[in-house]
Structures are given as C-alpha cells and as structure tokens.
Tab-separated table of C-alpha atoms in Angstrom:
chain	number	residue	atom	x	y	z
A	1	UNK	CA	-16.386	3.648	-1.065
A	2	UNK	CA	-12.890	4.466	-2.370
A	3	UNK	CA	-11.861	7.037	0.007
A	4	UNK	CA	-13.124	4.907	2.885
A	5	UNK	CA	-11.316	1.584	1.321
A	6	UNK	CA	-7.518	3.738	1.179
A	7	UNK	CA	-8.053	4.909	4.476
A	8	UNK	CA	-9.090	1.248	5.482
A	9	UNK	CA	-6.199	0.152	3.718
A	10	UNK	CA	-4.222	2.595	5.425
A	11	UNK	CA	-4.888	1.694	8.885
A	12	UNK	CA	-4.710	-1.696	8.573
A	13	UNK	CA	-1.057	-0.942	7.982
A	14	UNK	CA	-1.001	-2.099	4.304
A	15	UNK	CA	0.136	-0.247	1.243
A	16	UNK	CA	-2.010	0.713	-2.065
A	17	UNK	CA	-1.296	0.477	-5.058
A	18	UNK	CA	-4.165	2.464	-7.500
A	19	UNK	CA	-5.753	1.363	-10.518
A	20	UNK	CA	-7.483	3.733	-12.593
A	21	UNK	CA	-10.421	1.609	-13.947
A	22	UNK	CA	-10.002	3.792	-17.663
A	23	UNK	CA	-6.364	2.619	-17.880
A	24	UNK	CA	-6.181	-0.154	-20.454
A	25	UNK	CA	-6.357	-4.194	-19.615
A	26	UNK	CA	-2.648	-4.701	-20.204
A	27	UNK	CA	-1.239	-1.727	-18.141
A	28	UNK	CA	-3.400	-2.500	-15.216
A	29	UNK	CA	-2.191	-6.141	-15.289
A	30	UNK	CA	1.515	-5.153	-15.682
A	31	UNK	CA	1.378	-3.081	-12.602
A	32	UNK	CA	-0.546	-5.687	-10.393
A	33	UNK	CA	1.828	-8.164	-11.795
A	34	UNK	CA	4.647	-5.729	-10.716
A	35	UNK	CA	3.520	-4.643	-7.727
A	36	UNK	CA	2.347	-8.227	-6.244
A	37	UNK	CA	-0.109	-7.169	-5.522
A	38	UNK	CA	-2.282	-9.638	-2.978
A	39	UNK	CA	-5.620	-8.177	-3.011
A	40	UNK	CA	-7.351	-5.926	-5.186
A	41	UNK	CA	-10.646	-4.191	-3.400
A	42	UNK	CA	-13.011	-3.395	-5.862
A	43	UNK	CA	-16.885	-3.856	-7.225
A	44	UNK	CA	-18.124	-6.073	-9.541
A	45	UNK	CA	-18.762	-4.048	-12.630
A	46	UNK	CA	-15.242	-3.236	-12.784
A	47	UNK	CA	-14.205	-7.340	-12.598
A	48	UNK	CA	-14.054	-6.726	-16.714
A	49	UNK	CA	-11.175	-4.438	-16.120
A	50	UNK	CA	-9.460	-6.562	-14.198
A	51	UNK	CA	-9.597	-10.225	-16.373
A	52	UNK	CA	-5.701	-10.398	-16.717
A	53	UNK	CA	-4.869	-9.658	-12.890
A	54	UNK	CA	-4.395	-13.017	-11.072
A	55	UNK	CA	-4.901	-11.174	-7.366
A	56	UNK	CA	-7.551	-12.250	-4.652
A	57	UNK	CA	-10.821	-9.664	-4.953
A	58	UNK	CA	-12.915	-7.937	-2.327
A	59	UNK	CA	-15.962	-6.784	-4.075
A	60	UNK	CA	-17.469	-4.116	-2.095
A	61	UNK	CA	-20.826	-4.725	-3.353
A	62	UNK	CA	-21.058	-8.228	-2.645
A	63	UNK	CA	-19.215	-8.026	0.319
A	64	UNK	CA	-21.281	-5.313	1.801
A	65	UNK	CA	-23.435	-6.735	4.604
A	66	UNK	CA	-20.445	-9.088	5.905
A	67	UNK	CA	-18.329	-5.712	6.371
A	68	UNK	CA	-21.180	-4.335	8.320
A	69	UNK	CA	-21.217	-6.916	10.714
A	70	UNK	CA	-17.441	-6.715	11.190
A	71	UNK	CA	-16.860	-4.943	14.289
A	72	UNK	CA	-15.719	-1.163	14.511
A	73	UNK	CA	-13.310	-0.913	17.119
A	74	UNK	CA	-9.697	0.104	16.215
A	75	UNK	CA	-7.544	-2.416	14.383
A	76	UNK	CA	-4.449	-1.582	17.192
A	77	UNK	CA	-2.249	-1.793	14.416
A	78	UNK	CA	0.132	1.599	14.333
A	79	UNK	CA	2.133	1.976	10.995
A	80	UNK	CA	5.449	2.999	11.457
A	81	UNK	CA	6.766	6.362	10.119
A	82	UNK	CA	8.985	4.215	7.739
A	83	UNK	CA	6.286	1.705	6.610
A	84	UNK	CA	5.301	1.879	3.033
A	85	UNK	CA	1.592	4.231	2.554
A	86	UNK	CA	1.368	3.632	-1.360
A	87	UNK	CA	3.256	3.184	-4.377
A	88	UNK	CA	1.988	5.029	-7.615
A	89	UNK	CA	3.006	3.638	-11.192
A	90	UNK	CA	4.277	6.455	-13.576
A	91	UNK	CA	5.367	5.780	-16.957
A	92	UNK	CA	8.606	8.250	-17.454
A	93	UNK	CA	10.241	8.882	-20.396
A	94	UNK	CA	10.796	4.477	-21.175
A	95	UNK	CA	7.008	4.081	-21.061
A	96	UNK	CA	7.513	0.886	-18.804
A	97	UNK	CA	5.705	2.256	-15.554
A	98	UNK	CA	7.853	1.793	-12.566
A	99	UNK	CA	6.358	2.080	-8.786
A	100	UNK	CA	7.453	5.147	-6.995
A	101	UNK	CA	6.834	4.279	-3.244
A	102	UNK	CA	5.886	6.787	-0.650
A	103	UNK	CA	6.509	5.854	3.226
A	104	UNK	CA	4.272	7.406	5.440
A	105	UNK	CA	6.769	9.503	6.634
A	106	UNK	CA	6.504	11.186	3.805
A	107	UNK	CA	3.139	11.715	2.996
A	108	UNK	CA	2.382	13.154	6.645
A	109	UNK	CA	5.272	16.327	6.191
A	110	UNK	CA	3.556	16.586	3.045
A	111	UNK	CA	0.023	17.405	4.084
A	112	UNK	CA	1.220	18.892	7.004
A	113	UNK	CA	3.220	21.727	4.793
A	114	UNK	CA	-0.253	21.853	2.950
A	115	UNK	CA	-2.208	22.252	5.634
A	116	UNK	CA	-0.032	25.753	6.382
A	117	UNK	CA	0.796	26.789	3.082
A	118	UNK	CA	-0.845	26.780	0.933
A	119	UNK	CA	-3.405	26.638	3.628
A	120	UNK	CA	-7.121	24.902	4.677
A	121	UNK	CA	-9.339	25.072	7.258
A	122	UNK	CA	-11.960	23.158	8.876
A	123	UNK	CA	-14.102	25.308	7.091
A	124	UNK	CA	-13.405	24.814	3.903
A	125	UNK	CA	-14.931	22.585	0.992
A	126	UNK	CA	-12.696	20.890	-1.781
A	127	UNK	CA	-13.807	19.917	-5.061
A	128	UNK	CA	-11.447	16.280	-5.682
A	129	UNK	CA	-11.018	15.611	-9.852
A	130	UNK	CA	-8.251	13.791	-10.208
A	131	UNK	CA	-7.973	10.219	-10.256
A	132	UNK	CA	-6.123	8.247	-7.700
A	133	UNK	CA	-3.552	7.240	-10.186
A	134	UNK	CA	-1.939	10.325	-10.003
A	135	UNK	CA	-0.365	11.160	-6.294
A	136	UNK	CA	-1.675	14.811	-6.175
A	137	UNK	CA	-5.241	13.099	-5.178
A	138	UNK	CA	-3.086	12.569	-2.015
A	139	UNK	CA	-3.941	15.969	-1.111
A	140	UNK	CA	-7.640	15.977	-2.699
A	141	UNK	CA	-8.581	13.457	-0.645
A	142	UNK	CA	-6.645	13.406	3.095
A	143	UNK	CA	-6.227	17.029	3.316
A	144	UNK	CA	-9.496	18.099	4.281
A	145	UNK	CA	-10.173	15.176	6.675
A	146	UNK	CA	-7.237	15.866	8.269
A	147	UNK	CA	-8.061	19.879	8.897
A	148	UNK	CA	-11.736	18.918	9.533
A	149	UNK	CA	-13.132	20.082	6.330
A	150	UNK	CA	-15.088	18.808	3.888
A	151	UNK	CA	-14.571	17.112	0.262
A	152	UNK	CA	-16.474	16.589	-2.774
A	153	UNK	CA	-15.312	13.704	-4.711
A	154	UNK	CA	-16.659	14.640	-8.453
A	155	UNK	CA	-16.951	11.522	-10.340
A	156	UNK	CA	-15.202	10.359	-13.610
A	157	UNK	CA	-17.663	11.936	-16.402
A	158	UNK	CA	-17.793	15.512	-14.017
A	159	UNK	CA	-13.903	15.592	-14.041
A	160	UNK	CA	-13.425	15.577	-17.878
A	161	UNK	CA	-16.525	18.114	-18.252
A	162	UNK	CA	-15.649	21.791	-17.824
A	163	UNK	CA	-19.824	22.317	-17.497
A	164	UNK	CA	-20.573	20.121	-14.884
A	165	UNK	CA	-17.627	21.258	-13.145
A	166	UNK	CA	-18.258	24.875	-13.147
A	167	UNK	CA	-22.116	24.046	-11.867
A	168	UNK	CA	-20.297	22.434	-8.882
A	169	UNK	CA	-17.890	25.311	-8.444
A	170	UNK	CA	-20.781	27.731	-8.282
A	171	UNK	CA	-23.329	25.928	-6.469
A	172	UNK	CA	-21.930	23.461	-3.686
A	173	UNK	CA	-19.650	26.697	-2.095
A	174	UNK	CA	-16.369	25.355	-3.145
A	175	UNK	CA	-13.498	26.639	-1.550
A	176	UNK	CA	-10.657	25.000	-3.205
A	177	UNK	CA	-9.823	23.103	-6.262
A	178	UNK	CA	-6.314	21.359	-7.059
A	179	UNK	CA	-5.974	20.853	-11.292
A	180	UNK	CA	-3.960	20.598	-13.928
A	181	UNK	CA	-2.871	23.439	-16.213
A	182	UNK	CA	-5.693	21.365	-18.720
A	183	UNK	CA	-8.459	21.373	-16.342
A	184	UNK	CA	-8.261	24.972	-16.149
A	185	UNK	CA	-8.204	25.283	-19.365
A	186	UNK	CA	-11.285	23.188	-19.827
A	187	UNK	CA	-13.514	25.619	-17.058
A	188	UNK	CA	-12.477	28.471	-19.190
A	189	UNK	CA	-13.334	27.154	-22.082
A	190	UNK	CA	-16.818	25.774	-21.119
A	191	UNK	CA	-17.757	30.076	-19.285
A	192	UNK	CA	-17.121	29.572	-15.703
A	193	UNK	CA	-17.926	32.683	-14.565
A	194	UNK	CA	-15.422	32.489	-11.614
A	195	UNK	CA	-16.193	31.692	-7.838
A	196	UNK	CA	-16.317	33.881	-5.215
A	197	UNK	CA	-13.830	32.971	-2.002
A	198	UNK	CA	-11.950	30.029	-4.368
A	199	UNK	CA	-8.718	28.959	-3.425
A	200	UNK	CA	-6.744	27.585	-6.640
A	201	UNK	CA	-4.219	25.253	-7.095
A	202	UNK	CA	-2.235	24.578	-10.433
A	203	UNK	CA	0.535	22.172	-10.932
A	204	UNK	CA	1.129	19.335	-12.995
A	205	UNK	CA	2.527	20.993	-16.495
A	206	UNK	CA	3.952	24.866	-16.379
A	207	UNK	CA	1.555	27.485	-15.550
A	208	UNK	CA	1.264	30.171	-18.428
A	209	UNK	CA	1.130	33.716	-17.771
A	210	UNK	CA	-2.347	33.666	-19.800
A	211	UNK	CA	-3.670	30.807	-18.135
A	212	UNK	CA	-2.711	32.528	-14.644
A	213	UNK	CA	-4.418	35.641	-15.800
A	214	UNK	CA	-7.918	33.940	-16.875
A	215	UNK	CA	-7.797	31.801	-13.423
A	216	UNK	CA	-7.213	34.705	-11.005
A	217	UNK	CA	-9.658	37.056	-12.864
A	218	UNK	CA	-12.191	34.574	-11.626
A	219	UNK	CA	-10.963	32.945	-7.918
A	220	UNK	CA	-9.687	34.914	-4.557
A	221	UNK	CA	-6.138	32.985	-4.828
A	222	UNK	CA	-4.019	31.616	-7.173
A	223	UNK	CA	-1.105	29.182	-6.633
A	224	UNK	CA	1.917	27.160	-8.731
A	225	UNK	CA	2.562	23.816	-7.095
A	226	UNK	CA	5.675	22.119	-8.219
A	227	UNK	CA	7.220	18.611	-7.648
A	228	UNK	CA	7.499	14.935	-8.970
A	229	UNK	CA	5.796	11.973	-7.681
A	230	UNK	CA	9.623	10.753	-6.486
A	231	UNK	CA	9.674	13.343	-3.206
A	232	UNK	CA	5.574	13.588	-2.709
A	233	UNK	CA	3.259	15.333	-4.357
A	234	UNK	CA	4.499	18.952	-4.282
A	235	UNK	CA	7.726	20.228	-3.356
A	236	UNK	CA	7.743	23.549	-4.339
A	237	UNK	CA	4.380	26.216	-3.666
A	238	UNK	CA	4.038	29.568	-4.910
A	239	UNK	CA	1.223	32.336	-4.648
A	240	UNK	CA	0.706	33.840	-7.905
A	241	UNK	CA	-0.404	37.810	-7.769
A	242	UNK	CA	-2.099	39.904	-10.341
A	243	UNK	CA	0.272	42.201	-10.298
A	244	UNK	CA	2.981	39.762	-11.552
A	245	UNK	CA	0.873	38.234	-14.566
A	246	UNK	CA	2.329	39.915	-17.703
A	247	UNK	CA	1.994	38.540	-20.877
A	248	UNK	CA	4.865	35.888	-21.734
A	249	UNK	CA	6.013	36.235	-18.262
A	250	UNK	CA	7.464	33.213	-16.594
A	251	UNK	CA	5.452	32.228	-13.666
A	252	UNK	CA	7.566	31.318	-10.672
A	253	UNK	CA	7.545	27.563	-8.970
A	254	UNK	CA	8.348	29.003	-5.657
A	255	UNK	CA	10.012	27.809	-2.558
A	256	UNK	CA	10.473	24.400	-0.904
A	257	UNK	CA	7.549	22.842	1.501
A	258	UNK	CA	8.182	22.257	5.065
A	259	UNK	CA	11.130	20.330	5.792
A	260	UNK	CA	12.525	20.275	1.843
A	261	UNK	CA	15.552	21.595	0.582
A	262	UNK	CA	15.785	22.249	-2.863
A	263	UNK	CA	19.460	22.570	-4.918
A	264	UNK	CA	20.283	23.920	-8.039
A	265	UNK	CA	23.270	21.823	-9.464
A	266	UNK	CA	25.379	22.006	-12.578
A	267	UNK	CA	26.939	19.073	-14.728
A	268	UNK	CA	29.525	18.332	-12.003
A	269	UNK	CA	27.245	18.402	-9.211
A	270	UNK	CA	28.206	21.599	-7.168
A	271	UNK	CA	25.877	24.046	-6.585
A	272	UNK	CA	25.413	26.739	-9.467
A	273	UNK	CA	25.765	30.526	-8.872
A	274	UNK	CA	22.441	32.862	-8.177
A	275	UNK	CA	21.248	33.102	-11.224
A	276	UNK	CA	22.392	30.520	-13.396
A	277	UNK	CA	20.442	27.362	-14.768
A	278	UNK	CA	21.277	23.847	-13.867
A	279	UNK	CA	19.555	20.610	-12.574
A	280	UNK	CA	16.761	20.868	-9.981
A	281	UNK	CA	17.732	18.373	-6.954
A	282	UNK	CA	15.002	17.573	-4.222
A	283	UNK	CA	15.865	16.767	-0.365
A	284	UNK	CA	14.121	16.579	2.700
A	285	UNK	CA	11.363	14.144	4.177
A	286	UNK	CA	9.465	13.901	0.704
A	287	UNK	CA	11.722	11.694	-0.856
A	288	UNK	CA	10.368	8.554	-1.725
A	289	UNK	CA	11.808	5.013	-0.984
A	290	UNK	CA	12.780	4.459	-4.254
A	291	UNK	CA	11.350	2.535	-7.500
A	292	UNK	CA	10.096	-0.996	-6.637
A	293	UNK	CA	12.047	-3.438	-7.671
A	294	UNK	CA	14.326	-0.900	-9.870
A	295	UNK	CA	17.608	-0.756	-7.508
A	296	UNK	CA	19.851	0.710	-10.485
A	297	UNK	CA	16.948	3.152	-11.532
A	298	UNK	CA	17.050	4.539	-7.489
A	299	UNK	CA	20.560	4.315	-7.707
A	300	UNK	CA	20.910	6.241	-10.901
A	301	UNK	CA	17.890	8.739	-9.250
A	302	UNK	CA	18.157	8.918	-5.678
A	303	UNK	CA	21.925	10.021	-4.949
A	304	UNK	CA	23.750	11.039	-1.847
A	305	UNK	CA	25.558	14.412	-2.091
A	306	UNK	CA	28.024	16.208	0.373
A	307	UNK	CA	28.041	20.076	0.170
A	308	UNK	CA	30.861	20.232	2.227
A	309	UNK	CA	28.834	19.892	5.536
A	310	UNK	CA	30.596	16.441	5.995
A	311	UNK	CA	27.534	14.757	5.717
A	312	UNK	CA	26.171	13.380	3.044
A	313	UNK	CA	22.606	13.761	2.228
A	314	UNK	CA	19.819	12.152	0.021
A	315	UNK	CA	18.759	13.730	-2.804
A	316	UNK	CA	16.233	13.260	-6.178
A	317	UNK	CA	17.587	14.592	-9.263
A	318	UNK	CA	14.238	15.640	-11.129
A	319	UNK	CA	16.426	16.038	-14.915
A	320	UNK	CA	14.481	19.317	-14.688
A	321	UNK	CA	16.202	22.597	-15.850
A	322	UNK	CA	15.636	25.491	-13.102
C-alpha cells in the first residue's frame, strides 16, 4: 500500500512528504506543520501517531472499497521536469529538520545513472530496508520498477533484525541490497553466511576497510555510494575490489553519476590542486530546489560559482572534507 500510494501520489502530480510512523509525535507534527502539508494518506492504526497533525486523512483501510470503484484510466496529468517529486526532512547539524526538495528532474537522472552504474536488470530482485524517511529508499523502491525487476519491501521489525534479514537474503534469491554501513554490520553479526550472485550497496556513513572485507567475502559485488540528500540520493559510486581491501585502508567514494560534476574547493573557493584536501562541491541535475521555506539556508548552501568558463553554475557545498 505505500509503494502504490507514492507512485499514486506521484502521478497525480503532487509532492510527498514521508513520515516514518517510529519518529516521535512532536517531530512528525513539526514537519507536517512545516511542510503544509494538505493530506496525509495513511491507515487507521497509525491515526495515534498522527494526534498533533491538523491535515485532512485518507485511511487506506477504510477507504478501500471506494478506491476500487474509482476508475483506472490515466489521470492525463504529466508532471513537469521542474515540478516538485518529494521533499525529505533531515535534521543537520541545528537539529531543527528542514525540507530538502527534490524536482523530478532530479530524481529521474538519478535512477537513470543507477540503472547503468551501478547497474539492474529486469531480472533482478531487491531486498528494500530502509524507511521512506531517508531518500536512498528512492532507489529501493523505483529502481526496479523502472528496469522491470522485482522488489521485496521487508517490513519494519525484518529491517532492524540481522536474522530475519539474512533468511530473506538466502531464500527469496536476492540480487541486490542497498544499506547502511550499520546494517551490514548487523548481517555479520547475526552469521549470514553470504549470498551467492548479490549485488551490494553501502553508503550512508564511511565504509571501513574491515567492513568492506567481511561484505565482499560473502556477495559477488561490492560498492561505496556517496552523496547528501541536497543533490539526490547518491552522487558519487564506486566498485570496491578485493584486491584493494587492506587493513586501515581508506575506501574510495568514487566518481560522479551521470550528468554530476563534482569540485574540490579550498577556503577561497578555487579549485584545489590534485591531491590536496578541501571542500567537496556537488553540480549537475541532482541538485535539489533548495530547503523549504529556508531562503538564507539555500542561499548560504546552494551557491553559484564561475570557474572561469564565463558562466556561472549551481553548486551544493556538502561542508565535507575530500
């Protein structure tokens, strides 16, 4: 019901905003408050979670049989490149969450880059774990309908259970899995035994050498995913090999997606030498829109740079150290 109510959402030409029914009362009420939100599609054992939110509800379950008898033909609307496909809530460094908002635009070059490197086919299954509060279930979820493949949604108790996790791995034929560094960690720890033909996918938190070692020992592929929620998802992929897993090594974020450009600046904002550190910058079609409501924030953020093309171009700076 939640995949097909984004994609409903989606087509209708709307934006969503997710709420993650484990966040706590307040939070989800300061980000519906935020956000403005209109409508908030969702079932009735969850109307608890939602006491302090003053926005119309569409309870699925109760709602059920008058969907069904809504016709299926297509709604005829067409969102625009430009129009807005979501807007996740992250809570930074201030801990006041602020909505990062992804056009679709965006989040089309996105999968598309996926869908090449690092790669799926119609043939594929993907094991979804993370919630939809956190924009790399962008991939999780459209990326396999968009290739033709197919996707296993584990539920809340499966995700936070390295057992029931690794029973899925090994018995449903899994293919690929996205995670955090943690999530990893947690498989390990409960004895997955590995699974044969499985596509991995780390990002989220830095990918130890260890970590990298215990993952490929027991999947066909391993590979570091990079990026902020501000320019989509991922904005940096990179295969890991055995070969390059030493101990205390330093694994690698790789090189830009498809159509993202990726600078290296100092203090002053030029370009550093090969070779020496300075602030990771993001361009390309991955940027986001801004923060909602936050104009000096995406100001302060989102900045336009000229490298002495004569054109000035848009650019995230991340505050991260590369």
């Amino acid at each position: 019901e939640m995949l097909v109510g984004l994609l409903g959402i989606l087509k209708s030409g709307a934006a969503y905003v997710p709420l993650d029914p484990s966040f706590p009362g307040e939070r989800l009420a300061y980000i519906a408050a935020d956000a403005g939100l209109k409508l908030v599609v969702t079932r009735t054992s969850l109307l608890d979670r939602l006491e302090q939110t003053t926005a119309d509800k569409i309870l699925l379950d109760v709602e059920k049989e008058a969907i069904a008898a809504l016709g299926d033909t297509p709604t005829g609307v067409d969102p625009d490149p430009q129009s807005l496909a979501y807007a996740i809530y992250t809570s930074g460094s201030t801990g006041r969450p602020k909505g990062v908002m992804i056009e679709h635009l965006a989040a089309i070059n996105f999968l598309d880059s996926m869908r090449r490197t690092p790669g799926l086919k119609s043939t594929d299954v993907l094991l979804a774990v993370t919630t939809i509060s956190f924009d790399i279930a962008v991939l999780e979820l459209y990326l396999p309908l968009m290739v033709g493949a197919r996707v296993i949604i584990a539920d809340d108790e499966t995700a936070h259970d390295g057992a029931l996790l690794a029973r899925i791995l090994e018995g449903d034929r899994v293919t690929c899995m996205q995670a955090t560094p943690a999530s990893w960690r947690m498989l390990l720890a409960a004895g997955w035994n590995g699974t044969p033909g499985l596509k991995a996918l780390c990002g989220g938190e830095s990918l130890s050498a260890d970590l990298a070692a215990g993952v490929l020992e027991r999947s066909d592929e391993l590979w570091n995913m990079y990026g902020p929620t501000e320019t989509t998802v991922w904005s940096t992929v990179q295969q890991i090999e055995s070969d390059a897993v030493a101990e205390g090594a330093a694994m690698p974020i790789g090189r830009p997606i498809g159509n993202t450009t990726i600078y290296i600046l100092d203090s002053a904002g030029n370009p550093t030498p090969t070779g020496v550190a300075g602030e990771l910058c993001i361009g390309g079609l991955g940027l986001a829109r801004g923060y909602h409501e936050r104009s000096e924030l995406t100001q302060e953020k989102f900045i336009r740079v000229d490298f002495g093309t004569g054109a000035a171009e848009r650019i995230y700076r991340t505050g991260d150290r590369a």
